[in-house]
Coordinates of C-alpha atoms in Angstrom, one line a residue:
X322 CA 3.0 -42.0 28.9
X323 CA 2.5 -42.1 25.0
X324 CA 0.7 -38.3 25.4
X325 CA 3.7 -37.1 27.3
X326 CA 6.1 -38.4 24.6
X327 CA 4.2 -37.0 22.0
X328 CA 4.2 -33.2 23.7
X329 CA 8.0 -33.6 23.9
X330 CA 8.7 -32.2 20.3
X331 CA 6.3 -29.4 20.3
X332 CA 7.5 -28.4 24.3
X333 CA 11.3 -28.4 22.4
X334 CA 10.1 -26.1 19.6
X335 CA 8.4 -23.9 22.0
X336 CA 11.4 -24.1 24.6
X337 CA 14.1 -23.1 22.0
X338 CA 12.2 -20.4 20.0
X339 CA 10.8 -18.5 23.6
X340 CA 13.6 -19.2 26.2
X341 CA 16.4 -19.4 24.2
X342 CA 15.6 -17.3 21.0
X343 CA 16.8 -20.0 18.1
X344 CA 15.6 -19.3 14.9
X345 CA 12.2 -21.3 13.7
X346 CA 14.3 -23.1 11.0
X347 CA 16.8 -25.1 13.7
X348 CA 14.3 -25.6 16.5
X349 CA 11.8 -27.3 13.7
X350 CA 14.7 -29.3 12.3
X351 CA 15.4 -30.6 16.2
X352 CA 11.5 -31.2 16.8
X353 CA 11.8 -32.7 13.5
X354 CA 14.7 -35.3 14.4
X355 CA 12.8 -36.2 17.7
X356 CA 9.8 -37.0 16.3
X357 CA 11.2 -39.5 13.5
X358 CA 12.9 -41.2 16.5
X359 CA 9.8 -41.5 18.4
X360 CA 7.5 -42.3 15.4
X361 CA 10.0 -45.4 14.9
X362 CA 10.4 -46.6 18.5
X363 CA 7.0 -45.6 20.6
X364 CA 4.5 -45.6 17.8
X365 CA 6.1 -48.5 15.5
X366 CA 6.0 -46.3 12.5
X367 CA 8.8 -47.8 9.3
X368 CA 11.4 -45.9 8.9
X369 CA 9.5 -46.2 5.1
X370 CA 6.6 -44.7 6.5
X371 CA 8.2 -41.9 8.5
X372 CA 10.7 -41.1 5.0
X373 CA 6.8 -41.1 3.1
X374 CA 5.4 -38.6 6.0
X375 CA 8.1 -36.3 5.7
X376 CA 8.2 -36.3 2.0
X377 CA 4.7 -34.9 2.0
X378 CA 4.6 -32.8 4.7
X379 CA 7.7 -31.3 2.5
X380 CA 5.8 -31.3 -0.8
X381 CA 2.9 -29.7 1.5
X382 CA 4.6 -26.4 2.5
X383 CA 5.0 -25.5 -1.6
X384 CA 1.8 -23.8 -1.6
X385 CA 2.9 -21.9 1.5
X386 CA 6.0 -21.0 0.0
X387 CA 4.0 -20.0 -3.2
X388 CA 1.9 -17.8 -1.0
X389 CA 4.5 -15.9 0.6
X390 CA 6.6 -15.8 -2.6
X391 CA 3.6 -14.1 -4.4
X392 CA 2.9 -11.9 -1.5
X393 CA 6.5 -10.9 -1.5
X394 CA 6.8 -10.5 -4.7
X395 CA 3.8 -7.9 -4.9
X396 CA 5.3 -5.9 -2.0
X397 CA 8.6 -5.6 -3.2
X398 CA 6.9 -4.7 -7.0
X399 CA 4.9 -2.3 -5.5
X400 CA 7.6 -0.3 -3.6
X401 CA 9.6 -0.3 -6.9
X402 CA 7.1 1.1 -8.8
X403 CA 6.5 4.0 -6.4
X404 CA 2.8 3.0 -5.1
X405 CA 3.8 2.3 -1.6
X406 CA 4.5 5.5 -1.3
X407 CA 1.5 6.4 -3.0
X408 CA -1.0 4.4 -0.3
X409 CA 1.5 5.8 2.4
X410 CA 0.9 9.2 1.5
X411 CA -2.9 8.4 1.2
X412 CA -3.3 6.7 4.6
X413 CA -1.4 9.6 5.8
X414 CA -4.5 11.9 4.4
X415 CA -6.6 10.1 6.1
X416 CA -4.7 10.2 9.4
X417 CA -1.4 10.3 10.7
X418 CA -2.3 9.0 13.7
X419 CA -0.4 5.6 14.0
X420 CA -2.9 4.2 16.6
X421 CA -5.7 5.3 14.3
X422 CA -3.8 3.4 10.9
X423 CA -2.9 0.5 13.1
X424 CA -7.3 -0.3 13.5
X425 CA -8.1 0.4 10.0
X426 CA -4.8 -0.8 8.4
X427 CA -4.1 -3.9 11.1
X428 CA -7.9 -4.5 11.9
X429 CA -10.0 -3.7 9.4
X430 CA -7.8 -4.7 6.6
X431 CA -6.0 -7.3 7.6
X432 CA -10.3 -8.9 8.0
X433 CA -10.3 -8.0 4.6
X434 CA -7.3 -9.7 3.7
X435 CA -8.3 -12.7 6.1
X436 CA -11.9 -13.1 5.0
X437 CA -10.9 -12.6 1.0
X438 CA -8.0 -15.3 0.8
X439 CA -6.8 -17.0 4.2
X440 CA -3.8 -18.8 4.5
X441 CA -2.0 -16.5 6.7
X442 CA -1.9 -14.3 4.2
X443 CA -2.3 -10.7 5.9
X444 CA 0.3 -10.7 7.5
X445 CA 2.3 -10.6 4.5
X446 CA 0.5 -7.9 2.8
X447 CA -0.9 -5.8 5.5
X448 CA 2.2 -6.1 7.6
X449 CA 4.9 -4.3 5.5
X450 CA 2.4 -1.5 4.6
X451 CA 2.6 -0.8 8.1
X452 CA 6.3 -0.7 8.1
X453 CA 6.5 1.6 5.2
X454 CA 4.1 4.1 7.5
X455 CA 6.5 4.4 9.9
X456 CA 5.9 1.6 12.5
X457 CA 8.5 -0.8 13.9
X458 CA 9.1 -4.0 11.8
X459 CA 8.2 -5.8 14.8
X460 CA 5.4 -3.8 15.8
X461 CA 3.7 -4.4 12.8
X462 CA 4.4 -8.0 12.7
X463 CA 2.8 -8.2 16.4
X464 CA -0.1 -6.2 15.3
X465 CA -1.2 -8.1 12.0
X466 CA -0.3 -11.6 13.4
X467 CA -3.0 -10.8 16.6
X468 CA -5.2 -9.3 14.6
X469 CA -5.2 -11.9 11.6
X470 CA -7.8 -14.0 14.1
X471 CA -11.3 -12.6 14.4
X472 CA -12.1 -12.9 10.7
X473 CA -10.5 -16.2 10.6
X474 CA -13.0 -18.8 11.2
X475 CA -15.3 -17.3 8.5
X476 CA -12.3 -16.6 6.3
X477 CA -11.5 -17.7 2.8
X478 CA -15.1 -17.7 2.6
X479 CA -15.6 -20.0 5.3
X480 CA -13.0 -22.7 4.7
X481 CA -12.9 -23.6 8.2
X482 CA -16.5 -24.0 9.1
X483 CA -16.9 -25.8 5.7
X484 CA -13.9 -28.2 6.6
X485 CA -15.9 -28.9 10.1
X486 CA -19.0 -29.2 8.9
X487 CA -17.4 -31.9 6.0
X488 CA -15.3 -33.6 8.8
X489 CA -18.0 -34.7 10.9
X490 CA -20.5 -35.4 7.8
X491 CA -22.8 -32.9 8.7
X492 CA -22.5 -30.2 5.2
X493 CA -26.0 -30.9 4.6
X494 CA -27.8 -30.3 7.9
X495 CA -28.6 -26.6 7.3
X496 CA -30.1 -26.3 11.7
X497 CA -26.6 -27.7 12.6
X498 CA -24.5 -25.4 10.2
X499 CA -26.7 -22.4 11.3
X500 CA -26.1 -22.8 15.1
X501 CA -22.3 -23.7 14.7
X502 CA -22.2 -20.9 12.6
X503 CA -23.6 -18.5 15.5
X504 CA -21.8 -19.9 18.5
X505 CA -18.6 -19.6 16.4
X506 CA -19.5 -15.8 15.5
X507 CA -20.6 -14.7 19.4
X508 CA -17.5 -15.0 20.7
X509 CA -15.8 -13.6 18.0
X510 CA -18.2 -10.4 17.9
X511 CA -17.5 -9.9 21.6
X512 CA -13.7 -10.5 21.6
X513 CA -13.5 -8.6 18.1
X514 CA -15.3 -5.3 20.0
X515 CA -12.2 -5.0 22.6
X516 CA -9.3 -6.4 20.3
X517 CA -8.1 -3.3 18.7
X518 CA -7.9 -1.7 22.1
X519 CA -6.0 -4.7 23.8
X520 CA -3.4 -4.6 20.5
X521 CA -3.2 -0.5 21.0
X522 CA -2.5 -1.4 24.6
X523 CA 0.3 -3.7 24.0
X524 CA 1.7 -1.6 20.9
X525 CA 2.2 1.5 23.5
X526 CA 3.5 -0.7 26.2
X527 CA 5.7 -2.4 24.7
X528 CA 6.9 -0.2 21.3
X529 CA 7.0 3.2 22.7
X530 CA 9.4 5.3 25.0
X531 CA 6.9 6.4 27.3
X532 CA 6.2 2.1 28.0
X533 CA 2.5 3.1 29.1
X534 CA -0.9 1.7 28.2
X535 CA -1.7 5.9 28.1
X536 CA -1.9 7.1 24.7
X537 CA -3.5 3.5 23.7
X538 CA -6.6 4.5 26.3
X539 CA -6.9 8.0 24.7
X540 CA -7.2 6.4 21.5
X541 CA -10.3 3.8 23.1
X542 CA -13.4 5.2 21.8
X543 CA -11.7 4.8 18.3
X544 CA -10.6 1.5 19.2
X545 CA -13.5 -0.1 20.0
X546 CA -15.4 1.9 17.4
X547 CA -13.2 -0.4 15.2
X548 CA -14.0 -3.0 16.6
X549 CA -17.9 -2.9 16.6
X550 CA -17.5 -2.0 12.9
X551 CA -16.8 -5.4 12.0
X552 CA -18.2 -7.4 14.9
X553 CA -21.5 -6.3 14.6
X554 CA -22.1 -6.9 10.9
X555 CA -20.3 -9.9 11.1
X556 CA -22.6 -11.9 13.6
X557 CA -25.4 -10.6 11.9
X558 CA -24.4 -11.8 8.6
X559 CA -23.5 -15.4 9.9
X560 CA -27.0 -15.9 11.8
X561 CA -29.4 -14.2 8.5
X562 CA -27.4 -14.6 5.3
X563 CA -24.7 -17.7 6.0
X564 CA -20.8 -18.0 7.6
X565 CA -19.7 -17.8 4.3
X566 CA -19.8 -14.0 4.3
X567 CA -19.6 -12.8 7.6
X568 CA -16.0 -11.9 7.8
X569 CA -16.3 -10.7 4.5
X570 CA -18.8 -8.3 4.9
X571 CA -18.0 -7.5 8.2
X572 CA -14.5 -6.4 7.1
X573 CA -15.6 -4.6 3.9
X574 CA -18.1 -2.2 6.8
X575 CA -15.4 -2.1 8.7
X576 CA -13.2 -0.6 6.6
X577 CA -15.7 2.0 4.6
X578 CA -16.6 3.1 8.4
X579 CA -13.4 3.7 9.7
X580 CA -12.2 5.3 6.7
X581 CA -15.2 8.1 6.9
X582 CA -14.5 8.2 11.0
X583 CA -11.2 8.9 10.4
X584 CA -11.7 11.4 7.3
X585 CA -14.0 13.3 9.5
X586 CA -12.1 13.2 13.1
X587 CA -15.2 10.9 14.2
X588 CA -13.6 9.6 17.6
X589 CA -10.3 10.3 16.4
X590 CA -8.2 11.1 19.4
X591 CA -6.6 15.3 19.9
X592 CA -3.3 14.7 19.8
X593 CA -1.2 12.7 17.0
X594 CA 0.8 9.7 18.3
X595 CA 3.4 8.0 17.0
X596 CA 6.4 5.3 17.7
X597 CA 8.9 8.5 18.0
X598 CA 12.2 8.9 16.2
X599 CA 13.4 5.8 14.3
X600 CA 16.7 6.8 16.0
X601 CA 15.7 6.2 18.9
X602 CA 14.2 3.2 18.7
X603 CA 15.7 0.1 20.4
X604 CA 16.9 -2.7 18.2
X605 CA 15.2 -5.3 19.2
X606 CA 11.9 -3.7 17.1
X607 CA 14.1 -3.0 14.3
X608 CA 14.2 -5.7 11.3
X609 CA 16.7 -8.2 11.0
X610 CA 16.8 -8.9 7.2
X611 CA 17.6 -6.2 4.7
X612 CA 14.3 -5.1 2.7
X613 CA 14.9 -2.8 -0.1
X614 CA 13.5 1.3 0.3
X615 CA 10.2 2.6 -0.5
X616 CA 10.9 4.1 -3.8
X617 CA 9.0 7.3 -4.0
X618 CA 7.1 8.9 -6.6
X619 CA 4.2 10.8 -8.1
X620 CA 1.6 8.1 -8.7
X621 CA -2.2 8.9 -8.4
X622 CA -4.2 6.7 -5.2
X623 CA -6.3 4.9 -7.7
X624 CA -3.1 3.6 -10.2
X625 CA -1.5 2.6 -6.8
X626 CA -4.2 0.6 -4.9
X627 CA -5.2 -1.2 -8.4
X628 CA -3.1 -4.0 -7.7
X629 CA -4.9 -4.8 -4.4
X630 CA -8.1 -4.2 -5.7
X631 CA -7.0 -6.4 -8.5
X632 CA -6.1 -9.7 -5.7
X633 CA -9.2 -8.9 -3.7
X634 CA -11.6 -8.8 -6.8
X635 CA -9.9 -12.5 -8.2
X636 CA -10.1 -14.1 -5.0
X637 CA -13.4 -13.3 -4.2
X638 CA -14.5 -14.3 -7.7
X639 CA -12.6 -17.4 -7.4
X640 CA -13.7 -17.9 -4.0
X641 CA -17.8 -17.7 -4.6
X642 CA -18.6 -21.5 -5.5
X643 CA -22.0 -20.0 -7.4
X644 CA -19.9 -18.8 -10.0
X645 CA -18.0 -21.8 -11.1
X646 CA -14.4 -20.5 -11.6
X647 CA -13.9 -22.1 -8.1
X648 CA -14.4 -25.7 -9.0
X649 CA -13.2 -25.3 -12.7
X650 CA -9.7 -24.3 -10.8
X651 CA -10.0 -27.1 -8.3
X652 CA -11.6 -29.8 -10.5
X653 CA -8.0 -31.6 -11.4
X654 CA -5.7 -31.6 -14.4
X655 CA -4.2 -28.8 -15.5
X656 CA -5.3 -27.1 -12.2
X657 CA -4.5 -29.3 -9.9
X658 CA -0.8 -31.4 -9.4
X659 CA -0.7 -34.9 -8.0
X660 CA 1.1 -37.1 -6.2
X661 CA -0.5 -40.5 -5.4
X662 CA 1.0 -42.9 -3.2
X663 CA 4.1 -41.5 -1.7
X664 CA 6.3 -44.3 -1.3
X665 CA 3.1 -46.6 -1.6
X666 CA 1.2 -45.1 1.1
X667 CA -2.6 -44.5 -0.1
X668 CA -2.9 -42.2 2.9
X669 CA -0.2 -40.5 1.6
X670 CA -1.9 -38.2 -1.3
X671 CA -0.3 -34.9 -1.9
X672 CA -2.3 -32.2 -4.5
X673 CA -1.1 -28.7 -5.0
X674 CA -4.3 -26.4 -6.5
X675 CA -1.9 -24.1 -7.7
X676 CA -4.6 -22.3 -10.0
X677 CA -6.7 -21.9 -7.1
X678 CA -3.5 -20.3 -4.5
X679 CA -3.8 -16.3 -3.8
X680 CA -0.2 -16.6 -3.9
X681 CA -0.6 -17.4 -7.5
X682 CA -3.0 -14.6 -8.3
X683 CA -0.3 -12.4 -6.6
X684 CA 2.8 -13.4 -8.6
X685 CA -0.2 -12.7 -11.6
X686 CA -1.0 -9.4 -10.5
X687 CA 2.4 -8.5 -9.7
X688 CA 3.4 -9.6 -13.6
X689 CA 0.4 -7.3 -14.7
X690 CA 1.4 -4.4 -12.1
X691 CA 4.8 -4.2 -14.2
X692 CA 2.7 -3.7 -16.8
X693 CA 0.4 -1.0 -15.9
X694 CA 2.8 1.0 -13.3
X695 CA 5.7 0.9 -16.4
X696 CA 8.1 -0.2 -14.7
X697 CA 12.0 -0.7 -16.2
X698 CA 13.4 -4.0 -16.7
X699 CA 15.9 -2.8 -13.5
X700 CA 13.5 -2.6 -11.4
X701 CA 11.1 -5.9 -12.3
X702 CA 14.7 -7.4 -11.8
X703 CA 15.1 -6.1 -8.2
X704 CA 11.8 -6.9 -7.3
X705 CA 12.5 -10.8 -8.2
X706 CA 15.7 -10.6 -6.7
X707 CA 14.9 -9.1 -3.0
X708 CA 12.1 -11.4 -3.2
X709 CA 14.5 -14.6 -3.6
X710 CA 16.7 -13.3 -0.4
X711 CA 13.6 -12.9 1.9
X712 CA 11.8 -16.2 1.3
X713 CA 15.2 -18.3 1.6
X714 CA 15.0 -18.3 5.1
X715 CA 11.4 -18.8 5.5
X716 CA 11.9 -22.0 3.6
X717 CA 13.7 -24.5 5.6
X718 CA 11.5 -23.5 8.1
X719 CA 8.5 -24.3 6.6
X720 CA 9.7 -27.5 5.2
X721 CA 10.7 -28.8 8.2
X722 CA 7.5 -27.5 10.6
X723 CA 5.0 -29.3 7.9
X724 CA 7.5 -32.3 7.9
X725 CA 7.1 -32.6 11.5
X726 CA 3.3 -32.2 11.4
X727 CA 2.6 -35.2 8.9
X728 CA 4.8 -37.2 11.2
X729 CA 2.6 -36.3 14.2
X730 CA -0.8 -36.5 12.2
X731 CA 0.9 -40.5 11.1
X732 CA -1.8 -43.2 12.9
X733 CA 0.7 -46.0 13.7
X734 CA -0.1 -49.8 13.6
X735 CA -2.1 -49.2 16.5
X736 CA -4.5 -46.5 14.9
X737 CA -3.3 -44.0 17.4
X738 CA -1.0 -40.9 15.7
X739 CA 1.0 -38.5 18.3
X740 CA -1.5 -35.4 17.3
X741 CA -4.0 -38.6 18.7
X742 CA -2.4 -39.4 22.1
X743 CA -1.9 -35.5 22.5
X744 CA -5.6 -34.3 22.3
X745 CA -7.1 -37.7 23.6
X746 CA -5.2 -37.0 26.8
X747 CA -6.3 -33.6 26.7
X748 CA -9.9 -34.7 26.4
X749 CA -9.9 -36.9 29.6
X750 CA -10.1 -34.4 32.0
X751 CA -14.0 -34.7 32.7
X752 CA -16.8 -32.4 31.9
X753 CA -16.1 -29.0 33.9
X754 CA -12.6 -29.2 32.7
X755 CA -13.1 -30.1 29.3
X756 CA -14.8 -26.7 28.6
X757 CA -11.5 -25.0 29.7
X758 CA -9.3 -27.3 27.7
X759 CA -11.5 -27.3 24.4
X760 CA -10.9 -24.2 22.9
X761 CA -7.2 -24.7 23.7
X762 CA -7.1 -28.2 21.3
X763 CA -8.3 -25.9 19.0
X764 CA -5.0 -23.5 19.6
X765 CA -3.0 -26.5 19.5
X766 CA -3.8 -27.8 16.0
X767 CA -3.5 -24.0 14.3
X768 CA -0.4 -24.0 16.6
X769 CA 1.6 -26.8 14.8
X770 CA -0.3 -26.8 11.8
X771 CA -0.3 -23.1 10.7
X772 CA -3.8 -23.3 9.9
X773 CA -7.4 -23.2 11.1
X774 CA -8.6 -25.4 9.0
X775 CA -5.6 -28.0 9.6
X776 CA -7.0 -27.9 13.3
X777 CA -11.0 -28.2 11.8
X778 CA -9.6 -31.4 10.3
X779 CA -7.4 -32.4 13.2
X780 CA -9.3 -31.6 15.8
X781 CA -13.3 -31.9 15.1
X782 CA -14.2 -35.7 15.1
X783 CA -12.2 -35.6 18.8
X784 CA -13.7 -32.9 20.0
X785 CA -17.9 -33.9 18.8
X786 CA -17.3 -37.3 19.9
X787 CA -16.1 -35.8 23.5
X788 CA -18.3 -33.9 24.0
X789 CA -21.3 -36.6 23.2
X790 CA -19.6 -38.9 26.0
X791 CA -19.4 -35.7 28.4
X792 CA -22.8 -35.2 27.3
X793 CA -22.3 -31.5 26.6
X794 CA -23.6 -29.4 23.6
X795 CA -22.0 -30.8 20.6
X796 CA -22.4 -27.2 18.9
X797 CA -21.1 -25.7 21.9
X798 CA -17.9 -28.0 21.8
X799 CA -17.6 -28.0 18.0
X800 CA -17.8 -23.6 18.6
X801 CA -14.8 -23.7 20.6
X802 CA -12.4 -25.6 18.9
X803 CA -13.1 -22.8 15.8
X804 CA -12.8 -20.2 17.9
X805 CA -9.3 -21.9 19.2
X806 CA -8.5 -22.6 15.9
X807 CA -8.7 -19.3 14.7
X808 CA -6.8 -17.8 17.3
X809 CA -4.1 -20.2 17.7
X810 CA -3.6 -18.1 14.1
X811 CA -2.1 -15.5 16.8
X812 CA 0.7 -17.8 17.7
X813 CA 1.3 -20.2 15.3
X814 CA 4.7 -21.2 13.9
X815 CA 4.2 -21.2 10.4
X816 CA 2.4 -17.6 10.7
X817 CA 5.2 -16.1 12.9
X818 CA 7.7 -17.6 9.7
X819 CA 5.7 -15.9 6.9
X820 CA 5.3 -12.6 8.5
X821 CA 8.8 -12.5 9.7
X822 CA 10.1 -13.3 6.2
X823 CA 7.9 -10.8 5.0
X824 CA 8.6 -7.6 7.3
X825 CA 12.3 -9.1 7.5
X826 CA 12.2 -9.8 11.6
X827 CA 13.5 -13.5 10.8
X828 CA 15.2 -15.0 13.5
X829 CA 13.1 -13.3 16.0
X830 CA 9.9 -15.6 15.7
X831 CA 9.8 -16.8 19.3
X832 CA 9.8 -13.4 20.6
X833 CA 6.6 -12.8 18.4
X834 CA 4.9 -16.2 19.5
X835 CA 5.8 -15.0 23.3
X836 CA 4.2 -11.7 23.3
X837 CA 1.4 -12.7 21.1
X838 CA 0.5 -15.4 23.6
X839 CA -1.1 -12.9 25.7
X840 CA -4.0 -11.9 23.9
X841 CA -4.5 -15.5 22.8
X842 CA -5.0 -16.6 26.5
X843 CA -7.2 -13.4 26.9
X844 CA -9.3 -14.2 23.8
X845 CA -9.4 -18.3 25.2
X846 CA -10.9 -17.1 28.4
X847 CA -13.6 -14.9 27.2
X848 CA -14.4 -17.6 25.0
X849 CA -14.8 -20.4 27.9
X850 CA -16.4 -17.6 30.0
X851 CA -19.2 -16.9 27.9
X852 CA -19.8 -21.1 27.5
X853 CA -20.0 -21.4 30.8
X854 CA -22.5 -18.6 31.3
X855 CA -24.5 -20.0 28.8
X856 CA -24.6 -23.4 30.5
X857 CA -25.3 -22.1 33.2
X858 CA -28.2 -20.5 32.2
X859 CA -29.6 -23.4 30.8
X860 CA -29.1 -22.3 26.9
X861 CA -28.8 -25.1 24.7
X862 CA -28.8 -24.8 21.0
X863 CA -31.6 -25.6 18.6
X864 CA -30.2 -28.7 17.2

């Protein structure tokens, strides 16, 4: 009964932002309001403790908001200056092909992005250089929020894995870590081979006039060329040299590769497709926000793409714990803000790493960009100012969804929370079940969490300790619920906020979470096929 309650806030959300197309910021705020009630009357939660909860699931969503401000910010600089047009006119060189530029721009460099930084964060950078090429906002939003998924387990330099692995006390147990680390990567190699030609699929289905899966199957052999790029050289990478890298790497291939394939016509399909006359298009791809024109100019490829290379040479220096910068930033005071004991909880600890945050690198690099683009005071000023109107509907939005999720994540006096009852139900389906349902808890904690490691956290103790009663592969299990995690990137709330706020789509967030469920039940079921088949064969892992 409890489990059933506990769905009923996240059914709401999901009801009013698919059926009935509310905005994310009011169908949080009612999810929000139903779950204080039920918190204080099913789960015995103080009003005190629920008032806590919400504070810091509030305070939480600033270093979301930081991240989207800063990768706002760097967008709107960069089309000021002029080098958005710049990069536009240089992925045009390479290929005006807009099924070609959605694989290396969506795929490839949204990995990149992914495998570099986290945090949602290619969306918001990869998604409105795609706009400024000439796709639909909404296009573009589909396109990075799907493919934002196959470098995510490994991304940030394997945040996710690392949370798992620290979770369920097993860091130091190299065997383990190796053969969670390749279950997690299989999957992902096989699904990350056929992705690009399942998002080309939908793109020409759904954003085109001709509404056929046609041009996307001419454009196939570059598709999945795409996708091997980065598959193969990312399960390699996580079974000989460490998770840490394998998106990393794999992305960096991926994107050299595809580049030269492109340059050269490698696979490149005969005849140049695009989304048609912007005329033509029908509204519902168009944005719903004002963003400000591309402004156009002169600037060389190499002054324009300093900025990113810039963000993807501090994060990865930040990001490589060998080098120290990483636990100098998140070591404490002055890198690191406290809050102890909201409202005299102890569980209740909020810390914002703000020196460690790409979004703070990219507010940096967008201060330095003003600098070495020359840009006037007018347009710095415009920059800021376009960036203050897009985030200020992504704002409520986030403060409420975290709100809600710190009240769900809340273990009443009873030890049970709602995010408890939810997934313990889900677990108690037996052992044949439990295989299909796994890599789904893992959806579900990215899903109302925003992030993958969020679900690691949630999720990981739940799902080892299942699986041992089940008496199935703890590895296997473990695998799954990363997978899920990652993918429930696809279709998660908070994602589906950023990107819309950042390609200016707002408003139209369930419609993205609806169609992007599709290849998020697709990638599910490869996933539980391939466990099954290697049950079945009697494969169990070295641990």
């Amino acid at each position: 009964m409890l489990a059933l309650i506990a769905f009923v806030p996240i059914l709401v959300t999901l009801v009013l932002m698919m059926v009935f197309n509310w905005p994310a910021k009011w169908s949080l705020l009612i999810s929000l309001v139903m779950a204080l009630v039920f918190g204080f009357f099913f789960w015995d939660i103080s009003p005190l403790a629920l008032l806590g909860s919400s504070i810091y699931g509030m305070l939480s969503s600033v270093d979301v908001l930081i991240i989207i401000t800063g990768a706002i910010l760097l967008m709107n600089t960069l089309k000021a200056s002029g080098a958005t047009a710049a990069i536009n006119r240089g992925f045009m060189n390479i290929c005006p092909d807009k099924r070609v530029q959605a694989c290396i721009i969506g795929f490839s460099l949204c990995s990149f992005i992914e495998s570099a930084a986290g945090f949602g964060t290619p969306a918001a950078l990869a998604g409105p250089l795609l706009v400024s090429l000439g796709f639909p906002p909404m296009a573009a939003a589909m396109i990075t929020l799907i493919f934002d998924s196959t470098a995510v387990s490994f991304g940030a330099v394997g945040t996710p894995v690392t949370s798992a692995l620290s979770a369920l006390g097993l860091s130091g147990d190299a065997a383990y870590t190796a053969q969670f680390a390749f279950w997690t990567a299989l999957p992902h190699a096989i699904m990350g081979v056929f992705l690009p030609l399942i998002v080309l699929m939908m793109t020409t289905k759904f954003f085109s006039k001709e509404k056929s899966f046609k041009p996307a199957l001419e454009a196939a052999p570059f598709a999945i060329f795409t996708g091997l790029s980065f598959s193969l050289p990312m399960l390699a990478v996580s079974y000989f040299i460490g998770y840490e890298f394998a998106s990393l790497i794999g992305a960096l291939v991926s994107i050299a590769v595809t580049v030269i394939a492109a340059k050269t016509g490698f696979l490149v399909p005969k005849n140049t497709w695009d989304f048609g006359d912007p005329k033509e298009w029908n509204k519902d791809w168009l944005a719903t926000s004002k963003v400000s024109p591309t402004e156009q100019s002169n600037m060389s490829l190499i002054k324009a793409w300093v900025p990113y290379l810039l963000v993807a040479l501090i994060l990865v220096i930040t990001r490589i714990p060998q080098l120290g910068i990483k636990g100098l930033l998140t070591s404490g005071a002055p890198f690191v803000a406290k809050i102890n004991n909201i409202l005299g909880f102890d569980n209740l600890d909020w810390s914002l790493k703000w020196a460690y945050l790409p979004g703070t690198f990219f507010i940096i690099v967008a201060i330095i960009t003003n600098l070495i683009h020359k840009m006037s005071w007018g347009k710095i000023k415009k920059s800021w100012k376009d960036t203050g109107s897009q985030i200020s509907g992504a704002a409520l939005a986030l403060l409420f969804g975290l709100a809600l999720v710190e009240i769900m994540k809340f273990k009443g006096p009873s030890g049970f929370s709602m995010m408890d009852e939810m997934a313990g139900a889900l677990a108690k389906v037996g052992k044949e079940l439990y295989i299909i349902i796994a890599p789904f808890i893992g959806v579900l904690g990215a899903f109302v969490s925003g992030s993958a490691t969020v679900s690691m956290n949630l999720f990981s103790n739940l799902q080892f300790d299942t699986a041992t009663v089940l008496d199935l592969p703890t590895v296997f299990i473990i695998s799954m619920q990363c997978v899920g995690a990652a993918v429930g990137n696809m279709v998660c709330i908070n994602n589906a906020v950023a990107a819309s706020a950042t390609i200016g789509t707002v408003g139209r967030e369930g419609k993205l979470i609806k169609t992007n469920a599709i290849p998020m039940l697709i990638y599910c079921a490869v996933t539980i096929a391939l466990l099954y088949i290697v049950i079945g064969l009697g494969v169990s892992p070295a641990v």
